CSV table of C-alpha atoms (C1' of nucleotides) in Angstrom, one decimal:
chain,number,residue,atom,x,y,z
A,1,MET,CA,-19.1,-8.3,-19.3
A,2,SER,CA,-17.0,-6.3,-16.6
A,3,LEU,CA,-14.1,-7.6,-15.1
A,4,GLY,CA,-15.4,-8.0,-11.6
A,5,SER,CA,-18.7,-9.4,-12.6
A,6,PRO,CA,-20.0,-11.3,-9.7
A,7,ARG,CA,-22.6,-13.1,-12.0
A,8,PHE,CA,-20.0,-14.8,-14.1
A,9,PHE,CA,-17.9,-16.1,-11.0
A,10,ASN,CA,-20.8,-17.2,-9.0
A,11,GLY,CA,-21.7,-19.6,-11.9
A,12,PHE,CA,-19.1,-22.0,-11.1
A,13,LEU,CA,-17.6,-21.2,-7.9
A,14,SER,CA,-20.7,-20.5,-6.0
A,15,GLY,CA,-20.1,-23.1,-3.5
A,16,THR,CA,-17.3,-21.4,-1.8
A,17,LEU,CA,-17.9,-17.9,-2.7
A,18,CYS,CA,-21.6,-17.2,-2.0
A,19,THR,CA,-24.0,-17.9,0.8
A,20,ALA,CA,-26.2,-20.9,0.4
A,21,LEU,CA,-29.1,-18.5,-0.2
A,22,ALA,CA,-27.3,-16.7,-3.0
A,23,PHE,CA,-26.6,-20.4,-4.4
A,24,TYR,CA,-30.2,-21.0,-4.4
A,25,PHE,CA,-31.0,-17.9,-6.5
A,26,TYR,CA,-28.3,-19.0,-9.0
A,27,LYS,CA,-29.6,-22.4,-9.3
A,28,THR,CA,-33.2,-21.8,-9.6
A,29,ASP,CA,-33.1,-18.7,-11.9
A,30,ASP,CA,-31.4,-17.4,-15.1
A,31,TYR,CA,-28.0,-16.3,-13.9
A,32,LYS,CA,-28.1,-13.7,-16.5
A,33,LYS,CA,-30.7,-11.7,-14.4
A,34,THR,CA,-29.6,-9.4,-11.6
A,35,SER,CA,-30.0,-10.4,-8.0
A,36,SER,CA,-33.0,-8.2,-7.7
A,37,ASP,CA,-34.7,-9.5,-10.9
A,38,ARG,CA,-34.2,-12.9,-9.4
A,39,LEU,CA,-35.5,-12.0,-5.9
A,40,THR,CA,-38.5,-10.7,-7.4
A,41,GLN,CA,-39.2,-13.8,-9.4
A,42,VAL,CA,-38.7,-15.9,-6.3
A,43,ASN,CA,-41.3,-13.5,-4.5
A,44,LEU,CA,-43.9,-14.1,-7.0
A,45,HIS,CA,-43.3,-17.8,-6.9
A,46,ALA,CA,-43.6,-17.4,-3.0
A,47,LYS,CA,-46.8,-16.0,-3.0
A,48,GLU,CA,-48.2,-18.7,-5.1
A,49,SER,CA,-47.0,-21.7,-3.1
A,50,TYR,CA,-46.1,-20.3,0.3
A,51,HIS,CA,-49.2,-22.1,1.9
A,52,LEU,CA,-48.8,-25.3,0.1
A,53,THR,CA,-48.6,-28.1,2.6
A,54,ASP,CA,-46.5,-30.4,0.6
A,55,VAL,CA,-43.5,-27.8,0.4
A,56,ASP,CA,-40.4,-29.5,1.8
A,57,PRO,CA,-38.5,-27.9,4.6
A,58,GLU,CA,-35.6,-26.9,2.7
A,59,THR,CA,-37.6,-25.2,0.0
A,60,ALA,CA,-39.8,-23.4,2.8
A,61,LYS,CA,-36.6,-22.0,4.3
A,62,GLN,CA,-35.4,-20.7,0.8
A,63,LEU,CA,-39.0,-19.0,0.1
A,64,ARG,CA,-38.9,-17.5,3.5
A,65,GLY,CA,-35.2,-16.3,3.1
A,66,SER,CA,-36.4,-14.4,-0.2
A,67,GLU,CA,-39.5,-12.9,1.9
A,68,ILE,CA,-37.0,-11.9,4.7
A,69,LEU,CA,-34.5,-10.4,2.2
A,70,LYS,CA,-37.2,-8.5,0.4
A,71,TYR,CA,-34.7,-5.6,-0.2
A,72,GLY,CA,-31.8,-7.7,-1.3
A,73,ILE,CA,-28.8,-9.9,0.1
A,74,PRO,CA,-26.5,-7.9,2.2
A,75,ASP,CA,-23.4,-7.9,0.2
A,76,ARG,CA,-19.7,-7.7,1.5
A,77,GLY,CA,-18.4,-8.1,-2.1
A,78,PHE,CA,-16.5,-11.2,-1.5
A,79,ASN,CA,-17.0,-12.4,-4.9
A,80,ALA,CA,-13.8,-13.2,-7.0
A,81,ARG,CA,-12.8,-10.3,-9.5
A,82,LEU,CA,-11.1,-11.4,-12.6
A,83,TYR,CA,-8.2,-9.2,-14.2
A,84,THR,CA,-6.0,-9.9,-17.2
A,85,ASN,CA,-3.5,-12.0,-15.2
A,86,HIS,CA,-4.8,-12.1,-11.5
A,87,VAL,CA,-8.0,-12.8,-9.7
A,88,LEU,CA,-8.6,-11.4,-6.3
A,89,CYS,CA,-11.0,-11.3,-3.4
A,90,TYR,CA,-11.4,-7.6,-2.0
A,91,ASP,CA,-12.5,-6.8,1.6
A,92,GLN,CA,-14.7,-3.6,1.4
A,93,ALA,CA,-14.5,-3.0,5.2
A,94,LYS,CA,-10.7,-3.4,5.4
A,95,LYS,CA,-10.3,-1.9,2.0
A,96,ILE,CA,-7.6,-4.2,1.1
A,97,PRO,CA,-7.4,-7.6,-0.8
A,98,VAL,CA,-8.1,-10.8,1.2
A,99,TRP,CA,-6.1,-12.8,-1.5
A,100,VAL,CA,-4.6,-12.3,-4.8
A,101,ALA,CA,-3.8,-15.1,-7.3
A,102,GLU,CA,-1.8,-15.3,-10.2
A,103,LEU,CA,-0.2,-17.8,-12.6
A,104,ILE,CA,3.4,-17.2,-13.6
A,105,THR,CA,5.0,-19.0,-16.4
A,106,LYS,CA,8.2,-18.4,-18.3
A,107,SER,CA,6.6,-16.6,-21.4
A,108,ASP,CA,4.7,-14.0,-19.0
A,109,LEU,CA,8.2,-12.7,-17.8
A,110,ARG,CA,9.3,-11.8,-21.3
A,111,GLY,CA,8.1,-8.6,-23.0
A,112,HIS,CA,8.3,-4.7,-22.9
A,113,ALA,CA,5.6,-3.8,-20.5
A,114,ASP,CA,7.2,-1.3,-18.1
A,115,ARG,CA,6.2,0.3,-14.6
A,116,GLU,CA,7.1,3.7,-16.0
A,117,TYR,CA,3.8,3.6,-18.1
A,118,SER,CA,1.7,2.5,-15.1
A,119,ASN,CA,0.3,4.5,-12.3
A,120,PHE,CA,-1.5,3.4,-8.8
A,121,ARG,CA,-5.1,4.3,-9.3
A,122,MET,CA,-8.6,3.3,-8.1
A,123,ASP,CA,-9.9,0.0,-9.7
A,124,PRO,CA,-12.5,1.3,-12.1
A,125,THR,CA,-14.5,-1.9,-11.8
A,126,LEU,CA,-14.8,-1.4,-7.7
A,127,ASP,CA,-17.7,0.8,-6.4
A,128,ALA,CA,-15.4,3.9,-5.4
A,129,PHE,CA,-17.6,4.1,-2.2
A,130,PHE,CA,-15.5,1.0,-1.0
A,131,SER,CA,-12.1,2.0,-2.4
A,132,SER,CA,-9.0,3.1,-0.9
A,133,HIS,CA,-7.5,6.4,-2.3
A,134,ASN,CA,-4.1,7.4,-3.1
A,135,ASN,CA,-4.1,10.2,-0.5
A,136,ASP,CA,-4.7,7.2,2.3
A,137,PHE,CA,-1.2,6.2,1.4
A,138,ILE,CA,0.8,9.3,0.5
A,139,GLY,CA,2.7,10.6,3.6
A,140,SER,CA,1.2,7.8,5.8
A,141,GLY,CA,4.8,6.3,6.3
A,142,TRP,CA,3.4,3.2,4.7
A,143,SER,CA,4.1,2.1,0.9
A,144,ARG,CA,1.8,0.9,-1.6
A,145,GLY,CA,2.8,-3.0,-1.7
A,146,HIS,CA,1.7,-5.0,-4.7
A,147,MET,CA,0.2,-8.4,-4.0
A,148,ALA,CA,0.2,-9.7,-7.6
A,149,PRO,CA,3.6,-8.1,-8.6
A,150,ALA,CA,4.0,-5.8,-11.6
A,151,GLY,CA,7.3,-7.6,-12.5
A,152,ASP,CA,5.4,-11.0,-13.1
A,153,ASN,CA,3.4,-9.0,-16.2
A,154,LYS,CA,6.2,-8.0,-18.6
A,155,PHE,CA,4.2,-9.7,-21.5
A,156,SER,CA,1.2,-7.2,-21.1
A,157,GLN,CA,1.0,-3.5,-20.4
A,158,GLN,CA,-2.6,-3.9,-19.7
A,159,ALA,CA,-1.9,-6.8,-17.2
A,160,MET,CA,0.8,-4.7,-15.5
A,161,ASP,CA,-1.3,-1.7,-15.3
A,162,GLU,CA,-4.1,-3.5,-13.8
A,163,THR,CA,-1.8,-4.6,-10.8
A,164,PHE,CA,-1.5,-0.9,-10.0
A,165,TYR,CA,-5.0,-0.9,-9.2
A,166,LEU,CA,-5.9,-0.2,-5.4
A,167,THR,CA,-7.7,-3.6,-5.2
A,168,ASN,CA,-4.1,-5.1,-5.6
A,169,ILE,CA,-2.5,-2.8,-2.9
A,170,VAL,CA,-1.9,-3.1,0.9
A,171,PRO,CA,-0.1,-0.6,3.2
A,172,GLN,CA,3.2,-2.2,3.4
A,173,ASP,CA,6.6,-1.4,5.3
A,174,ILE,CA,8.8,0.1,2.5
A,175,SER,CA,11.9,-1.7,3.7
A,176,ASN,CA,10.1,-5.0,3.7
A,177,ASN,CA,8.7,-4.1,0.5
A,178,ASP,CA,12.1,-3.1,-1.2
A,179,GLY,CA,13.9,-5.9,0.5
A,180,PHE,CA,12.6,-9.3,1.6
A,181,TRP,CA,9.4,-9.2,-0.3
A,182,ASN,CA,11.3,-8.2,-3.3
A,183,ARG,CA,13.5,-11.1,-2.9
A,184,LEU,CA,10.6,-13.5,-2.3
A,185,GLU,CA,9.0,-12.2,-5.6
A,186,ILE,CA,12.1,-12.8,-7.5
A,187,TYR,CA,12.2,-16.3,-6.1
A,188,CYS,CA,8.7,-17.0,-7.3
A,189,ARG,CA,9.8,-15.9,-11.0
A,190,ASP,CA,12.7,-17.8,-10.6
A,191,LEU,CA,10.8,-20.9,-9.7
A,192,THR,CA,9.6,-20.9,-13.5
A,193,ASN,CA,13.3,-22.1,-14.4
A,194,LYS,CA,12.3,-25.4,-12.7
A,195,PHE,CA,8.5,-25.5,-13.1
A,196,LYS,CA,6.4,-24.8,-16.0
A,197,GLU,CA,3.5,-23.4,-14.0
A,198,VAL,CA,3.8,-21.5,-10.8
A,199,ARG,CA,0.8,-20.3,-9.0
A,200,VAL,CA,1.2,-17.8,-6.1
A,201,ILE,CA,-1.6,-16.6,-3.6
A,202,SER,CA,-0.6,-13.4,-2.0
A,203,GLY,CA,-2.5,-11.6,0.9
A,204,SER,CA,-2.3,-10.1,4.2
A,205,LEU,CA,-3.3,-10.8,7.9
A,206,THR,CA,-4.4,-8.9,10.9
A,207,LEU,CA,-2.9,-11.5,13.6
A,208,PRO,CA,-3.6,-11.2,17.3
A,209,THR,CA,-0.8,-10.6,19.9
A,210,VAL,CA,-0.6,-11.8,23.3
A,211,LYS,CA,-1.2,-9.2,26.0
A,212,GLU,CA,-2.1,-9.3,29.8
A,213,GLY,CA,-0.6,-12.6,30.3
A,214,SER,CA,-2.7,-15.1,28.2
A,215,LYS,CA,-5.2,-12.8,26.7
A,216,LYS,CA,-5.0,-12.2,22.9
A,217,PHE,CA,-5.9,-8.9,21.3
A,218,VAL,CA,-6.3,-7.8,17.7
A,219,ASN,CA,-4.6,-4.5,17.2
A,220,TYR,CA,-3.8,-2.9,13.9
A,221,GLU,CA,-3.4,0.6,12.5
A,222,VAL,CA,-5.8,2.0,10.0
A,223,ASN,CA,-4.7,4.6,7.4
A,224,SER,CA,-6.6,7.4,6.2
A,225,SER,CA,-6.4,10.9,4.7
A,226,ASN,CA,-9.1,11.8,6.8
A,227,LYS,CA,-7.4,11.5,10.2
A,228,ASN,CA,-10.2,12.2,12.6
A,229,GLN,CA,-13.4,10.9,11.5
A,230,VAL,CA,-14.0,7.4,12.9
A,231,ILE,CA,-17.4,6.1,11.7
A,232,GLY,CA,-17.9,5.9,7.9
A,233,ASN,CA,-14.3,7.1,7.2
A,234,ASN,CA,-12.1,5.7,4.5
A,235,SER,CA,-9.7,4.1,6.8
A,236,VAL,CA,-7.2,1.3,5.1
A,237,THR,CA,-6.2,-1.6,7.1
A,238,VAL,CA,-2.6,-1.8,7.7
A,239,PRO,CA,-1.8,-5.7,7.9
A,240,THR,CA,0.4,-7.2,10.7
A,241,HIS,CA,1.8,-10.1,8.2
A,242,LEU,CA,1.9,-10.7,4.6
A,243,PHE,CA,1.6,-14.0,3.1
A,244,LYS,CA,2.2,-16.2,-0.1
A,245,VAL,CA,1.0,-19.6,-0.9
A,246,VAL,CA,3.1,-20.9,-3.7
A,247,THR,CA,2.2,-24.0,-5.9
A,248,ALA,CA,4.7,-25.3,-8.5
A,249,GLU,CA,4.3,-28.1,-10.9
A,250,ASN,CA,5.2,-29.7,-14.4
A,251,PRO,CA,1.7,-30.5,-15.5
A,252,GLN,CA,3.1,-32.7,-18.4
A,253,GLN,CA,3.9,-35.3,-15.8
A,254,PRO,CA,0.5,-36.7,-14.9
A,255,GLY,CA,0.0,-37.8,-11.7
A,256,SER,CA,3.3,-36.0,-10.3
A,257,PRO,CA,2.7,-34.1,-6.8
A,258,VAL,CA,2.4,-30.3,-6.8
A,259,ALA,CA,5.0,-28.5,-4.9
A,260,VAL,CA,3.4,-26.4,-2.0
A,261,GLY,CA,4.9,-23.8,0.0
A,262,ALA,CA,3.3,-21.2,2.5
A,263,PHE,CA,5.1,-18.2,4.0
A,264,VAL,CA,4.1,-15.6,6.5
A,265,ILE,CA,6.2,-12.6,6.8
A,266,PRO,CA,5.8,-9.6,9.4
A,267,ASN,CA,4.9,-6.2,7.9
A,268,GLN,CA,8.1,-4.7,9.2
A,269,PRO,CA,11.8,-4.3,8.1
A,270,ILE,CA,13.4,-7.6,7.7
A,271,GLU,CA,17.1,-8.5,8.3
A,272,GLY,CA,19.0,-8.7,4.9
A,273,SER,CA,20.4,-12.0,6.2
A,274,ALA,CA,17.0,-13.6,6.9
A,275,GLN,CA,16.1,-16.8,5.0
A,276,LEU,CA,12.8,-17.8,3.5
A,277,THR,CA,12.7,-21.1,5.5
A,278,GLN,CA,12.5,-19.0,8.7
A,279,TYR,CA,9.1,-17.8,7.7
A,280,LYS,CA,7.8,-21.1,6.4
A,281,VAL,CA,4.5,-22.3,7.9
A,282,LYS,CA,2.0,-25.1,7.8
A,283,LEU,CA,-0.4,-24.2,5.1
A,284,GLU,CA,-3.4,-25.5,7.5
A,285,ASP,CA,-2.1,-22.9,10.1
A,286,LEU,CA,-2.2,-20.0,7.6
A,287,GLU,CA,-5.7,-21.3,6.2
A,288,LYS,CA,-6.8,-21.2,9.7
A,289,SER,CA,-5.8,-17.7,10.5
A,290,ALA,CA,-7.0,-16.4,7.1
A,291,GLY,CA,-10.2,-18.2,7.3
A,292,VAL,CA,-9.8,-19.2,3.5
A,293,TYR,CA,-8.8,-22.7,2.0
A,294,PHE,CA,-6.4,-21.7,-0.6
A,295,LEU,CA,-6.2,-24.9,-2.5
A,296,PRO,CA,-9.6,-26.7,-1.8
A,297,ARG,CA,-9.1,-28.7,-5.2
A,298,LEU,CA,-5.6,-30.2,-4.3
A,299,PRO,CA,-6.2,-33.0,-1.9
A,300,PRO,CA,-3.3,-33.2,0.5
A,301,SER,CA,-2.2,-36.5,-1.0
A,302,LYS,CA,-1.2,-34.9,-4.1
A,303,ARG,CA,1.1,-32.3,-2.4
A,304,VAL,CA,4.7,-32.2,-1.6
A,305,ASP,CA,6.7,-29.8,0.4
A,306,LEU,CA,8.1,-27.1,-1.8
A,307,CYS,CA,11.2,-26.8,0.2
A,308,SER,CA,12.0,-30.5,0.0
A,309,VAL,CA,12.1,-30.4,-3.8
A,310,ASP,CA,13.6,-26.9,-4.1
A,311,SER,CA,16.2,-25.2,-2.0
A,312,CYS,CA,13.7,-22.3,-0.9
A,313,GLN,CA,16.9,-20.0,-1.3
A,314,LEU,CA,16.2,-16.5,-2.0
A,315,ILE,CA,19.0,-14.5,-3.8
A,316,SER,CA,21.2,-12.6,-1.2
A,317,GLN,CA,20.3,-9.1,0.0
A,318,GLU,CA,23.8,-8.1,-1.4
A,319,ALA,CA,23.3,-9.6,-4.7
A,320,LEU,CA,19.8,-7.7,-4.8
A,321,GLU,CA,21.6,-4.3,-4.0
A,322,LEU,CA,24.1,-5.1,-6.7
A,323,TYR,CA,21.5,-5.3,-9.2
A,324,PHE,CA,20.0,-2.0,-8.1
A,325,VAL,CA,23.4,-0.3,-8.7
A,326,GLY,CA,23.6,-1.9,-12.3
A,327,ARG,CA,20.1,-0.5,-13.1
A,328,LYS,CA,21.0,2.9,-11.8
A,329,LEU,CA,24.4,2.9,-13.7
A,330,GLU,CA,22.3,2.2,-16.9
A,331,ASP,CA,20.0,4.7,-16.1
A,332,ALA,CA,22.6,7.6,-15.3
A,333,ARG,CA,22.2,10.4,-17.9
A,334,THR,CA,25.2,12.6,-16.4
A,335,LEU,CA,28.7,11.8,-15.3
A,336,GLU,CA,27.8,13.3,-11.8
A,337,ARG,CA,24.9,10.8,-11.3
A,338,LEU,CA,27.2,8.1,-12.7
A,339,ASP,CA,29.7,8.7,-10.1
A,340,SER,CA,27.5,9.3,-7.4
A,341,VAL,CA,26.0,5.8,-7.8
A,342,TRP,CA,29.4,4.4,-7.9
A,343,LYS,CA,30.5,6.4,-4.7
A,344,ASP,CA,27.3,5.1,-2.9
A,345,LEU,CA,28.2,1.6,-3.9
A,346,GLU,CA,31.7,2.1,-2.3
A,347,ARG,CA,30.0,3.7,0.7
A,348,ARG,CA,27.9,0.5,1.3
A,349,HIS,CA,31.1,-1.6,0.8
A,350,LEU,CA,29.4,-3.7,-1.9
A,351,VAL,CA,31.6,-5.8,-4.0
A,352,PRO,CA,31.0,-5.1,-7.8
A,353,ASP,CA,31.7,-8.0,-10.0
A,354,ASP,CA,33.3,-7.9,-13.6
A,355,TYR,CA,30.0,-7.0,-15.4
A,356,LEU,CA,29.4,-3.9,-13.2
A,357,ILE,CA,32.9,-2.5,-13.4
A,358,HIS,CA,32.9,-2.9,-17.2
A,359,LEU,CA,29.6,-1.3,-17.3
A,360,TYR,CA,30.9,1.6,-15.1
A,361,LYS,CA,33.8,2.3,-17.5
A,362,ARG,CA,31.8,1.9,-20.5
A,363,LYS,CA,29.1,4.4,-19.2
A,364,ARG,CA,31.9,6.8,-18.1
A,365,GLU,CA,33.3,6.9,-21.5
A,366,SER,CA,30.1,7.4,-23.2
A,367,LEU,CA,28.9,10.3,-20.8
A,368,SER,CA,32.6,12.1,-20.9
A,369,PRO,CA,32.4,15.2,-23.0
A,370,THR,CA,33.8,14.6,-26.4
A,371,ARG,CA,36.9,16.7,-27.2
Q,1,DC,C1',13.2,-5.0,-9.0
Q,2,DG,C1',10.5,-2.6,-5.5
Q,3,DG,C1',9.1,2.3,-4.1
Q,4,DC,C1',9.2,7.8,-2.8
Q,5,DT,C1',9.0,12.9,-3.3
Q,6,DA,C1',8.9,17.5,-5.9
Q,7,DC,C1',7.4,19.7,-9.4
Q,8,DA,C1',5.1,20.6,-14.0
Q,9,DT,C1',0.8,20.1,-16.4
Q,10,DT,C1',-4.1,19.1,-17.0
Q,11,DT,C1',-8.7,19.5,-15.2
Q,12,DC,C1',-12.8,21.1,-13.5
I,1,DG,C1',-7.2,28.2,-7.7
I,2,DA,C1',-7.6,23.7,-5.9
I,3,DA,C1',-7.4,19.0,-7.1
I,4,DA,C1',-6.4,15.2,-10.0
I,5,DT,C1',-2.9,13.4,-13.0
I,6,DG,C1',1.5,12.9,-15.4
I,7,DT,C1',7.1,13.5,-15.4
I,8,DA,C1',11.7,13.5,-13.6
I,9,DG,C1',15.0,12.2,-10.4
I,10,DC,C1',16.0,9.9,-6.5
I,11,DC,C1',16.7,5.8,-2.9
I,12,DG,C1',17.0,0.6,-1.0
DNA sequence: CGGCTACATTTC
DNA sequence: GAAATGTAGCCG
């Protein structure tokens, strides 16, 4: 069975993922058949019983519905798609995911999977007709931002590779992606030090802005390698905002509440001094904007505010940049490169810790020509 | 960690 | 020979 098979997922999530009509087809027919198989079967059934007077109104509607949709159920493709370590809902019109869900545990963060071996590419399980393309992003001024991060999948190269499928990607401001969003992703990973199970649902929004006094308008950029064509082109929606819904719990303590946090971040550069709590929102407000219930099986009585049981403190921008410097020092292959990285650190007035100073000295010795 | 571009290689 | 794909080096 393919990863994105709608048939599999309709089976147990049909109430939220499908129309009532589709649900009827699932309930009344063998779900291993294709929808057109099922439709045909219902049609035959309808021909036999349509004029029976004892058919109840609900059944009559279903039978009539199958006649109306003789040529199939118009399908926007909002079925959930399954991958090694994430699940997502893709918008075929906007050509970006609606939401991407993942589970992070400590063991997922250990391993040798490396982005070096991954490439951004079209999702092989998605109809290419509705897919974005790398060319829609390259040179557009927008970066390819992961929703489920690559770094949450160190345990499996396959899982990491799948996060590079364009079904998991939205056009994102690169400074935002490198900075604040990066710090938020690191924060979610660090939550596994306190909670056994961390679940994150990430996605994007196209929020309206107020214009002409009180009138609101939705206005967002669309990206495409085909710049001029309007109808039938391949435009990728540039979201105005990104969100994360975080749940964290220690499930071995039965009955204990689940920590829940919801955050909405503008898709633009964010000041290095910004804190996560500035972007905290009520989950209900996010749900209303997104048109999605994110935690339908978690009653409000079992929720507790994440930022009341955790600091919700991101690592500082300075600490993040020092980490970059460390990685670059380690990767330096020449003395020139090593010194260039160190000079850049001084230029930006970053204060290296003892580890960084020692690393620099050690690398300098190992790269110096032997006499 | 998160990305990019330039250039080389492969593929049709 | 153009387009897709892979690699090296770079930046925040």
